[in-house]
Amino acid sequence: MPVYYSPRRRVKMRGLARLAVPVVVLMIVFFIGYSYYTKKTFQTYAKSKDSESARKRALNHMNEWNRIKGQLRRDSRLRDEERSQSGKGKGKDTINSPMGQIQPPKVNPNDLKVYENDGHQRQHRPRGPRGPRGPRPAGAGVIKMNHSKSGEAMWKKTLSNMQRLVHLDLKGAPPKISYLEKVFPLFKKFGATGLLIEYEDMFPYSGKIKPLSAENSYTEIEVKKILELAHRNGLTVMPLVQTFGHMEFALKHENFSVYREVSKTPQALLAVPCQRQSLNLVEEIINQVLKLHPDVKYLHIGSDEVYHLGKSEKCQKLMKDEGLTVQQLFLQHVKAVAGFVKNKHKGVQPIMWDDMYRTVSAKELKKAEISGLVEPMIWEYNENVAKTLPGDMWKRYSQVFKTVWIASSFKGATGVAQYITNINYHLANNLAWVQTIKNVTRFYPSLEFKGAALTGWQRFDHFAVLCELLPPALPSLGVCLKALQQGKLSQKDIFEVFNVLKCQDSIPMTLWKKWRPVPQCNFPGFPVFKGIHNLHNTMLAYNNIMDPVYGRLPGWMSSFNLRKRFSSPGQLDVVVKKATGALTNFTIIATLMEMSMTEIYKSDTIEEWLEENIEARKQQLHNALAKVKQLQSRNTWPRRPLKNIEEKTTVVTRQVKVLDQRHGNTRMGNDNGSEGVAGGHLHVPNQVGQNPATAEHRKRPSRLEQLNFGKRNFKSKGKIFTRKPRLNNVPNIKKKDNKQSNGVAQEVVNNQHIVMTAGDTINKIERNENNVRPVKNVETPDEAHGVNADKQHGLQKDKLQQHGLQKDKLQQPTFQKREGHRE
């Protein structure tokens, strides 16, 4: 029956309907506005939070610096003349500053003048048991610090006048000349003024040191082409030749092993004071390098990280006889090498790394007379240069040397196997060097900074793997050169670098932890940059599985999980999903990288990089998937404590016809080669295949024979059968290339020859694609019947050694005894 509404109720319903529409609209507008307001508020809060934290950091830094300046002014003033002469009450000798510990210079008390303030001598309050201070000297012992505008302009002028060299480490992934022709103009646009070229084994040595060159080293024509391209782009060239440490490229050869400091390692050259012939080798290398670089003004002679200095017997004897220290031995070697360069090649200034004499006193450095021979290049690649370097190093260097160089990094300093460049890390390193230069020029204005080398290491040493490639590190190089040239870096400066690289999007400055798209750029080597970006995206999924702390492999697929067959199916499903996707991505990246790297590198570099960064990780993922397959074999789990899961192995025995070539007849035997012994069987996993000796196919057992499986062994047409194995993960035997010789039956199990002879007890090894697993011991028929097979045949150990099988090195697992054996 229909429902009728009264006229009054009808009017009321119409009013509610008219009111519902604007209410809904208002609610939608309110929610949109609220969402927008919340988003804006959050963004404003985040910006204010960032700006506030930045302001606090700047304020703290300024306050700390003001505190240090005040401390310098207060504590650098000497005590009165009486206490100065008595040697008491000298106050603090060292001051902590942003550039390390600074020691104020000593001042002659006789030259001090009385400090007057408004016509009265300033008296100090008593200070503990030392008694009252005397009159305050005027500026005595105060370090001169130029804080004026002229001082600010001075260190900025120092930065602008410094040479900025781009380091090319050619001992790993040396680029083709065609790529250097494209990238040198880019160096110039970034602000570089020269190149520091470390050839190592890529230089075309000749004569008696020709073995030092790699087989694919640059030719003389290619070296001249590099120099021509550098000159065309306004870049000076400074060759780097290792002359003490990191001499592996030369000392690894047998003919030059006599020059090693330690006979077992080719890292360091035997010091010249200990063996004069070492200098002959260094002289020949330097002569050939400078012959192809006739116009250079500087030669870098290396000499860093001489790990085994003074360890040889010759050096030990010399140091004992002459009373030399290790530092003195090092300085004598450097003096000999640098002296040869200065005397033989006029106009060439030697430069060397400084790390081996950073802690040597100024007195020892002056005594060694190296100040007029070499100019030190101080290298440090971390984000806090001042804390790493010794506190009094700059003071000692200012007393010995007139000019110094520095070395920062733009790649190759964050990990021996790093594949991607962290721009922020290297930018922080260069900005730290800028602050250090600023402070040193204020405290020690007599010390001149000649130039800076932005190092881009390709290997950590001659034997190390490749680290970051040059093309993906070009954005980092541009940003670091900009910061080193200007003394600071703004967001506008970063965008200018990206414009030089023709980038439509911003390049990530730090290593990202979530997937992000590849920025679109157009600079030499961008396809390689794109491949590295995609590789890092894929590595996020890879690390989710393989990370030793947070990965799923150590969490749910450890050796304990495998032994107990105890793991979470849900986590295993995630591993399968991520590993499968990562394997697909790795395969695609390998193909693309091989194509893009062909234009820049030679085939040996491409092969090495792919194996280290792609193939090794793919193999690890395959192994992880194999572990997942083992763990997924069960879907119910016991109570704790857990017990190890033992694999059950059943066997199939068969007879093999072996051709006895010694007697020219065919004899019957079992797979283990036991002739004339009933019941001699070989344990073979899984299925019965083709007869290896006669290539005769077995006939499938009848239904009646199959029903008898599990009760007893039986014979069918001269063949012995046992219960069919039920292990699904036991690989099948592949039989091919069967051989017969001298009464020995051979068969190939998964591409590995297994030799079977009479009376032998053999551990057969099954090899899958990803794992190696021992199969149960072969039980000879004599052992099955309690007969000593060794005494009867006498072939066990001799035959194993004869055919290349070492019994003691193979695993000896226990095996399941066959039941129901019947002769």
Coordinates of C-alpha atoms in Angstrom, one line a residue, residues 48 62 84 128 168 250 281 294 369 375 401 403 426 442 484 521 534 639 642 667 672 689 697-698 701 773:
S48 CA 61.2 27.5 9.3
M62 CA 80.1 32.5 15.0
S84 CA 108.9 35.2 31.9
G128 CA 95.5 31.3 42.6
L168 CA 93.1 11.8 -13.9
A250 CA 106.8 -1.9 -11.5
L281 CA 115.0 2.6 -11.8
P294 CA 109.0 18.7 -22.5
E369 CA 117.4 20.4 3.2
E375 CA 106.9 21.6 -2.5
F401 CA 108.4 25.8 3.2
T403 CA 104.7 27.4 -0.9
H426 CA 83.0 15.8 -1.7
R442 CA 95.3 34.7 8.7
L484 CA 87.0 26.0 -4.5
C521 CA 70.9 15.7 -19.0
N534 CA 69.4 2.9 -12.4
R639 CA 58.0 -26.9 18.5
L642 CA 64.5 -27.2 16.8
R667 CA 83.1 -58.6 -18.3
N672 CA 81.5 -49.5 -8.6
G689 CA 69.4 -43.7 -16.9
H697 CA 68.5 -48.3 -22.4
R698 CA 66.8 -49.9 -19.5
P701 CA 59.8 -52.3 -14.7
R773 CA 76.5 -31.2 -2.3

